[in-house]
Amino acid sequence: MVKLPNLNAAEPIPDSAMAEVDRILRTGDLFRYSSDQSPVSLLEAEFSSALGSKYALAVSSCSAALFLSLKALDLPRDAKVLLPAFTFAAVPSAVVHADCIPVLCECGDDYRIDLVDFENKLPGCSAVIISHMRGHTSDMDAIMAMCDAADVAVIEDAAHSLGTTWAGRNIGTIGKVGCFSFQSYKMLNAGEGGIMITDDENLIARAVIMSGAYEHNWQRHPVLHEAVAKWQNQLPLYNQRLNTMSAALIRPQLDALARRVEAGRRNHDHVADILNNSPNIFVPQPLPKERRAPDSIQFNLVNMSDEQVDGFVKEAGAHGLKVQVFGRSQDNARAFWNWQFLGDNPDLPKTRAMLDRACDVRLPARLELQECNAIAQVLLKAAESTVCVEAG
Ligand SMILES: *Cc1c(COP(=O)(O)O)cnc(C)c1O
């Protein structure tokens, strides 16, 4: 049997980053506004052109991009922002940081936004963050139709969706603004970092200033200068810039993106096909208009008690495979009841039921199919033995 790979190990940064890193180390040129041809500006140009959007602004994290997007929308204090209850704690945190109030909407057992609950909660909300959690795309046609009709701006949290398309369009370009992450567990790895893309010149102008383009540094951005000049000295500077070293690490990885997306999808679909043979495991299908770019797999345990779910996790762990059930690992940052900083919120029984059965396993693009087989076999056997013990 093939040995299980280390699922937490990252892919090496391409050798082609070396010369640029060396140059940066020698010049000490770490600040994005210290030159006109900063790697950060080049990254912005390359990223927006790759995704097909007019403007990009690189920042210190996806959370910073979400925060700046909300600020750039110029929402009043205490504006309500609708977002899915299945997301990462940093997302409602960005809403709180922007002096807005998160409103959580239910998600179904396919990890996607429950459209009935979404429609019910949309009235009274001033903005929406669509968190494509773990790269699962919600029905963007239905969501955009509802939000356009209500004249509510959509921010796409595409942190885990780089390379995903919906009806042929890149995720992150469907809403008014799309936010991505360069944190180590995402498709492009700089350790930390983020970027926002938009076609809206006023929104990018405001975000550029607030990200920390103090004095006339905004002139180094290829954005319409009248739009930015208007905001000079009018907005706070939150200083969430990206440094040049991070950009130098990301730029050569852009060339590897198409390969990573293909390999990630191949690995995911291969494991999904095997797991769906188990009567106790269900891997939801992508939506028809969605072409995914996964680097992990999520599946639901079915017909199992809480004890059996915990037994399954233990059994897989005993074979060297780390499985997390979002709702059953202590203090999980993706379980909404752990976001106690939000104060009292109504329960969300549908999302809770999903989180109590939904498993999360990393499945990096660099894995070979043989390694994917080994992972799938551990999961199948763990399900089988967990259910058998109980029956016997
Ligand atoms: C990782 C992630 C974030 C946060 O990204 P940072 O760059 O770490 O701030 C937000 N949303 C989703 C869906 C993520 O996967």
Coordinates of C-alpha atoms and ligand atoms in Angstrom, one line a residue:
M1 CA 0.0 0.0 0.0
V2 CA 1.2 3.5 -0.8
K3 CA 2.3 5.5 2.2
L4 CA 0.0 8.4 3.0
P5 CA 1.5 11.7 1.9
N6 CA 2.0 14.7 4.3
L7 CA -1.1 16.7 3.4
N8 CA 0.2 19.8 5.2
A9 CA 3.4 20.1 3.2
A10 CA 3.3 23.0 0.6
E11 CA 4.6 22.9 -3.0
P12 CA 8.0 24.5 -3.4
I13 CA 8.0 28.1 -4.6
P14 CA 9.2 28.0 -8.3
D15 CA 12.9 28.5 -8.8
S16 CA 12.1 31.4 -11.1
A17 CA 11.3 33.4 -8.0
M18 CA 14.9 33.1 -6.8
A19 CA 16.4 35.9 -8.9
E20 CA 13.8 38.4 -7.9
V21 CA 14.0 37.5 -4.3
D22 CA 17.7 37.8 -4.5
R23 CA 17.4 41.2 -6.1
I24 CA 14.9 42.4 -3.4
L25 CA 17.2 41.1 -0.6
R26 CA 20.2 42.9 -2.1
T27 CA 18.4 46.2 -2.6
G28 CA 16.2 46.0 0.6
D29 CA 13.4 47.1 -1.7
L30 CA 10.5 45.7 0.3
F31 CA 8.1 48.6 0.2
R32 CA 5.6 48.7 -2.7
Y33 CA 5.8 52.4 -3.3
S34 CA 9.5 52.7 -3.4
S35 CA 9.7 52.2 -7.1
D36 CA 7.5 52.5 -10.2
Q37 CA 8.0 48.9 -11.3
S38 CA 7.2 47.4 -8.0
P39 CA 6.5 43.6 -8.1
V40 CA 3.3 44.5 -6.3
S41 CA 2.1 46.7 -9.2
L42 CA 3.2 44.0 -11.7
L43 CA 1.2 41.4 -9.7
E44 CA -1.9 43.6 -9.8
A45 CA -1.6 44.0 -13.6
E46 CA -1.0 40.3 -14.2
F47 CA -3.7 39.2 -11.8
S48 CA -6.4 41.5 -13.1
S49 CA -5.6 40.6 -16.7
A50 CA -5.6 36.8 -15.9
L51 CA -9.0 37.1 -14.2
G52 CA -10.5 39.6 -16.7
S53 CA -11.2 42.5 -14.5
K54 CA -10.2 46.2 -14.9
Y55 CA -8.6 46.8 -11.6
A56 CA -6.7 45.0 -8.9
L57 CA -5.4 46.0 -5.5
A58 CA -3.0 43.7 -3.6
V59 CA -3.3 43.9 0.2
S60 CA -2.1 42.1 3.3
S61 CA -4.8 39.3 3.4
C62 CA -8.2 38.4 2.0
S63 CA -9.6 39.6 5.3
A64 CA -8.1 43.0 4.6
A65 CA -9.6 42.9 1.0
L66 CA -13.1 42.1 2.4
F67 CA -12.8 44.9 5.0
L68 CA -11.6 47.4 2.4
S69 CA -14.4 46.3 0.0
L70 CA -17.0 47.0 2.7
K71 CA -15.4 50.4 3.5
A72 CA -15.1 51.3 -0.1
L73 CA -18.9 50.7 -0.5
D74 CA -19.3 53.5 2.0
L75 CA -21.9 51.7 4.1
P76 CA -23.3 53.5 7.1
R77 CA -22.3 52.4 10.5
D78 CA -24.3 49.3 11.7
A79 CA -25.4 48.4 8.1
K80 CA -26.4 44.8 7.8
V81 CA -24.3 42.5 5.7
L82 CA -25.7 39.2 4.7
L83 CA -23.2 36.2 4.5
P84 CA -23.4 32.4 4.6
A85 CA -23.2 30.8 8.1
F86 CA -20.7 28.3 6.6
T87 CA -17.6 30.3 6.3
F88 CA -14.3 31.1 8.1
A89 CA -14.4 33.2 11.3
A90 CA -12.3 35.9 9.6
V91 CA -15.3 36.7 7.3
P92 CA -17.8 37.8 9.9
S93 CA -14.8 39.4 11.7
A94 CA -14.1 41.6 8.6
V95 CA -17.8 42.8 8.8
V96 CA -17.4 43.7 12.5
H97 CA -14.1 45.4 11.7
A98 CA -15.9 47.5 9.1
D99 CA -18.5 48.6 11.8
C100 CA -21.2 46.6 10.1
I101 CA -23.5 43.9 11.5
P102 CA -23.2 40.3 10.1
V103 CA -26.5 38.6 9.3
L104 CA -25.9 34.8 8.9
C105 CA -27.9 32.8 6.3
E106 CA -28.4 29.1 6.3
C107 CA -26.4 26.7 4.1
G108 CA -27.6 23.3 2.8
D109 CA -25.9 19.9 3.1
D110 CA -24.2 20.6 -0.3
Y111 CA -22.3 23.5 1.6
R112 CA -24.0 26.1 -0.6
I113 CA -26.2 29.1 0.4
D114 CA -29.9 28.2 1.1
L115 CA -31.6 30.4 -1.4
V116 CA -34.9 30.5 0.5
D117 CA -33.3 31.7 3.7
F118 CA -31.1 34.1 1.6
E119 CA -34.2 35.7 0.0
N120 CA -35.9 36.0 3.3
K121 CA -33.0 37.7 5.0
L122 CA -31.9 40.0 2.1
P123 CA -34.5 42.8 2.8
G124 CA -32.8 45.3 5.2
C125 CA -29.3 44.2 4.2
S126 CA -27.0 46.9 2.6
A127 CA -24.4 44.5 1.2
V128 CA -23.8 40.8 0.7
I129 CA -20.6 38.7 1.0
I130 CA -20.8 35.5 -0.9
S131 CA -18.3 33.3 0.7
H132 CA -17.6 30.4 -1.7
M133 CA -16.5 28.3 1.2
R134 CA -13.9 25.6 0.4
G135 CA -14.5 26.6 -3.2
H136 CA -18.1 25.5 -3.4
T137 CA -20.0 28.0 -5.6
S138 CA -23.5 29.0 -4.6
D139 CA -26.1 29.6 -7.4
M140 CA -24.7 32.9 -8.7
D141 CA -27.5 33.4 -11.2
A142 CA -30.2 33.3 -8.5
I143 CA -28.1 35.4 -6.1
M144 CA -27.2 38.1 -8.6
A145 CA -30.8 38.3 -9.7
M146 CA -32.1 38.8 -6.2
C147 CA -29.3 41.3 -5.3
D148 CA -29.6 43.3 -8.5
A149 CA -33.4 43.5 -8.0
A150 CA -32.8 44.8 -4.4
D151 CA -29.9 47.0 -5.5
V152 CA -27.6 45.4 -3.0
A153 CA -23.8 45.2 -3.8
V154 CA -22.3 41.7 -3.9
I155 CA -18.7 41.1 -2.6
E156 CA -17.4 37.7 -3.6
D157 CA -15.1 36.0 -1.0
A158 CA -13.2 34.0 -3.5
A159 CA -10.4 33.1 -1.1
H160 CA -10.7 29.5 -2.0
S161 CA -12.1 29.8 -5.5
L162 CA -9.1 31.0 -7.6
G163 CA -9.5 29.1 -10.9
T164 CA -13.2 28.2 -10.4
T165 CA -15.7 29.3 -13.1
W166 CA -19.4 29.7 -13.2
A167 CA -21.0 29.5 -16.7
G168 CA -17.5 30.2 -18.0
R169 CA -17.0 33.3 -15.9
N170 CA -14.2 33.5 -13.3
I171 CA -15.5 33.5 -9.7
G172 CA -14.6 36.8 -8.2
T173 CA -15.7 38.7 -11.4
I174 CA -19.4 38.2 -11.0
G175 CA -20.1 40.4 -8.0
K176 CA -19.1 44.1 -7.7
V177 CA -15.8 43.0 -6.2
G178 CA -13.9 39.7 -5.7
C179 CA -11.4 39.0 -2.9
F180 CA -8.7 36.4 -3.0
S181 CA -6.2 35.0 -0.5
F182 CA -2.5 34.2 -0.8
Q183 CA -2.3 32.5 2.6
S184 CA -0.4 29.3 2.5
Y185 CA -3.4 26.9 2.3
K186 CA -4.7 28.6 -0.9
M187 CA -3.9 28.0 -4.5
L188 CA -1.1 30.6 -4.6
N189 CA 1.1 30.7 -1.5
A190 CA 2.9 33.7 -0.2
G191 CA 2.4 32.8 3.5
E192 CA 0.1 35.7 3.8
G193 CA -1.5 38.2 1.3
G194 CA -4.6 39.0 -0.6
I195 CA -6.0 40.9 -3.6
M196 CA -9.3 42.5 -4.6
I197 CA -10.5 42.9 -8.2
T198 CA -13.3 45.1 -9.6
D199 CA -14.4 47.0 -12.6
D200 CA -15.8 49.8 -10.5
E201 CA -13.4 52.8 -10.6
N202 CA -14.9 54.6 -7.6
L203 CA -14.7 51.5 -5.5
I204 CA -11.1 50.8 -6.4
A205 CA -10.2 54.5 -6.0
R206 CA -11.5 54.5 -2.4
A207 CA -9.9 51.1 -1.6
V208 CA -6.5 52.2 -3.0
I209 CA -6.4 55.3 -0.7
M210 CA -7.7 53.3 2.4
S211 CA -5.2 50.5 1.8
G212 CA -2.5 53.0 2.6
A213 CA -1.6 54.9 -0.6
Y214 CA -0.8 58.0 1.5
E215 CA 0.1 61.4 -0.1
H216 CA 0.5 60.9 -3.8
N217 CA 1.4 57.2 -3.9
W218 CA -2.0 56.5 -5.5
Q219 CA -0.4 58.0 -8.7
R220 CA 1.6 54.8 -9.0
H221 CA -1.7 52.8 -9.6
P222 CA -3.0 52.6 -13.1
V223 CA -6.4 53.7 -12.0
L224 CA -8.3 56.7 -13.2
H225 CA -6.6 59.5 -11.4
E226 CA -9.5 61.9 -11.1
A227 CA -11.4 59.2 -9.3
V228 CA -8.7 58.8 -6.8
A229 CA -7.7 62.4 -6.4
K230 CA -11.3 63.1 -5.3
W231 CA -10.7 61.0 -2.2
Q232 CA -7.2 62.4 -1.2
N233 CA -7.3 63.3 2.5
Q234 CA -11.0 62.4 2.7
L235 CA -10.5 58.8 3.9
P236 CA -8.7 57.1 6.7
L237 CA -5.5 55.1 5.8
Y238 CA -5.8 51.6 7.2
N239 CA -2.3 50.5 5.9
Q240 CA -3.0 47.1 4.6
R241 CA -0.5 47.1 1.8
L242 CA 1.3 44.0 0.4
N243 CA 5.1 44.0 0.5
T244 CA 7.2 43.4 -2.5
M245 CA 8.7 40.1 -1.3
S246 CA 5.2 38.5 -1.1
A247 CA 4.4 39.7 -4.7
A248 CA 7.7 38.2 -5.9
L249 CA 6.7 34.9 -4.4
I250 CA 3.3 34.9 -6.0
R251 CA 4.0 36.1 -9.5
P252 CA 5.8 33.0 -10.8
Q253 CA 3.1 30.8 -9.3
L254 CA 0.5 32.5 -11.6
D255 CA 2.1 30.4 -14.4
A256 CA 1.5 27.2 -12.4
L257 CA -2.2 28.1 -11.7
A258 CA -3.8 26.3 -14.7
R259 CA -1.8 23.1 -13.9
R260 CA -2.7 23.3 -10.2
V261 CA -6.4 23.8 -11.0
E262 CA -6.5 20.8 -13.4
A263 CA -4.6 18.5 -11.0
G264 CA -6.7 19.6 -8.0
R265 CA -9.9 18.9 -9.8
R266 CA -8.6 15.5 -11.1
N267 CA -7.6 14.5 -7.5
H268 CA -10.8 15.6 -6.0
D269 CA -13.1 14.0 -8.6
H270 CA -11.1 10.7 -8.4
V271 CA -11.4 10.5 -4.6
A272 CA -15.1 11.6 -4.8
D273 CA -15.9 8.8 -7.2
I274 CA -14.4 6.2 -4.9
L275 CA -16.0 7.6 -1.7
N276 CA -19.5 7.7 -3.3
N277 CA -19.4 3.9 -3.4
S278 CA -19.8 3.8 0.4
P279 CA -23.3 3.8 1.8
N280 CA -22.1 6.0 4.6
I281 CA -20.4 8.7 2.6
F282 CA -22.0 11.3 0.4
V283 CA -19.9 13.7 -1.8
P284 CA -22.2 16.5 -3.2
Q285 CA -21.9 17.1 -6.9
P286 CA -20.9 20.5 -8.3
L287 CA -23.7 22.7 -9.6
P288 CA -24.2 22.3 -13.4
K289 CA -22.7 25.8 -14.2
E290 CA -19.8 25.3 -11.9
R291 CA -16.3 24.2 -12.9
R292 CA -14.4 23.7 -9.6
A293 CA -10.8 24.2 -8.6
P294 CA -10.6 22.2 -5.4
D295 CA -7.5 21.7 -3.1
S296 CA -9.5 19.7 -0.5
I297 CA -12.5 17.5 -0.3
Q298 CA -15.7 17.8 1.7
F299 CA -18.1 14.9 2.2
N300 CA -21.0 14.1 4.6
L301 CA -21.2 11.0 6.8
V302 CA -24.7 9.6 6.5
N303 CA -26.7 7.2 8.7
M304 CA -24.2 7.6 11.5
S305 CA -24.7 8.6 15.1
D306 CA -22.5 11.3 16.7
E307 CA -20.5 8.5 18.3
Q308 CA -19.9 6.8 15.0
V309 CA -18.9 10.1 13.4
D310 CA -16.3 10.6 16.2
G311 CA -15.3 7.0 15.8
F312 CA -14.8 7.5 12.0
V313 CA -12.4 10.5 12.7
K314 CA -10.5 8.4 15.2
E315 CA -10.2 5.4 12.9
A316 CA -8.9 7.6 10.0
G317 CA -6.5 9.3 12.4
A318 CA -5.2 5.9 13.6
H319 CA -4.2 5.3 9.9
G320 CA -2.4 8.6 9.7
L321 CA -5.2 10.6 8.0
K322 CA -6.4 13.8 9.6
V323 CA -10.1 14.3 9.0
Q324 CA -12.0 17.3 10.6
V325 CA -15.7 17.3 11.1
F326 CA -16.4 21.0 11.1
G327 CA -19.0 20.9 13.8
R328 CA -17.4 18.3 16.0
S329 CA -13.8 19.4 16.5
Q330 CA -13.4 21.7 19.4
D331 CA -13.3 25.5 18.8
N332 CA -13.4 25.0 15.0
A333 CA -13.2 28.4 13.3
R334 CA -15.8 27.4 10.7
A335 CA -18.5 26.5 13.2
F336 CA -20.7 29.6 13.6
W337 CA -21.6 28.8 17.2
N338 CA -17.9 29.4 18.0
W339 CA -18.1 33.1 16.8
Q340 CA -19.0 34.3 20.2
F341 CA -17.6 37.7 19.4
L342 CA -20.9 38.2 17.5
G343 CA -23.0 38.1 20.6
D344 CA -26.3 36.2 20.6
N345 CA -27.4 35.1 17.2
P346 CA -30.4 32.9 16.3
D347 CA -29.6 29.2 15.8
L348 CA -29.3 27.9 12.2
P349 CA -30.4 24.3 12.4
K350 CA -29.8 23.5 8.8
T351 CA -26.2 24.7 8.8
R352 CA -25.6 23.1 12.2
A353 CA -26.9 19.7 11.0
M354 CA -24.6 19.9 7.9
L355 CA -21.5 21.0 10.0
D356 CA -22.1 18.0 12.4
R357 CA -21.7 15.6 9.5
A358 CA -19.4 17.4 7.0
C359 CA -15.8 16.1 6.9
D360 CA -12.9 18.1 5.6
V361 CA -9.7 16.5 4.2
R362 CA -6.9 18.4 2.4
L363 CA -6.2 17.2 -1.1
P364 CA -3.4 19.3 -2.5
A365 CA -2.9 19.5 -6.3
R366 CA 0.6 18.1 -6.0
L367 CA -0.7 14.6 -5.0
E368 CA -0.3 11.7 -7.3
L369 CA -3.4 9.6 -8.1
Q370 CA -1.8 6.7 -6.2
E371 CA -1.6 8.8 -3.1
C372 CA -5.2 9.9 -3.6
N373 CA -6.2 6.2 -3.8
A374 CA -4.5 5.5 -0.5
I375 CA -6.4 8.4 1.1
A376 CA -9.7 7.2 -0.4
Q377 CA -9.1 3.6 0.9
V378 CA -8.4 4.8 4.4
L379 CA -11.7 6.7 4.4
L380 CA -13.7 3.8 3.0
K381 CA -12.2 1.4 5.5
A382 CA -12.8 3.8 8.4
A383 CA -16.5 4.2 7.4
E384 CA -16.9 0.4 7.0
S385 CA -15.2 -0.5 10.3
T386 CA -17.0 2.2 12.2
V387 CA -20.4 1.1 11.1
C388 CA -19.6 -2.6 11.5
V389 CA -18.4 -2.2 15.1
E390 CA -21.7 -0.6 16.0
A391 CA -23.7 -3.3 14.3
G392 CA -21.7 -6.2 15.8
Ligands
LIG1 C1 -8.7 31.6 3.9 C2 -10.0 32.2 3.7 C3 -10.3 33.5 4.2 C4 -9.3 34.4 4.9 O1 -8.1 34.7 4.1 P1 -6.9 35.4 4.7 O2 -6.0 35.8 3.5 O3 -6.2 34.4 5.6 O4 -7.4 36.6 5.4 C5 -11.6 34.0 4.0 N1 -12.5 33.3 3.4 C6 -12.3 32.1 3.0 C7 -13.4 31.3 2.3 C8 -11.1 31.5 3.1 O5 -10.9 30.2 2.7

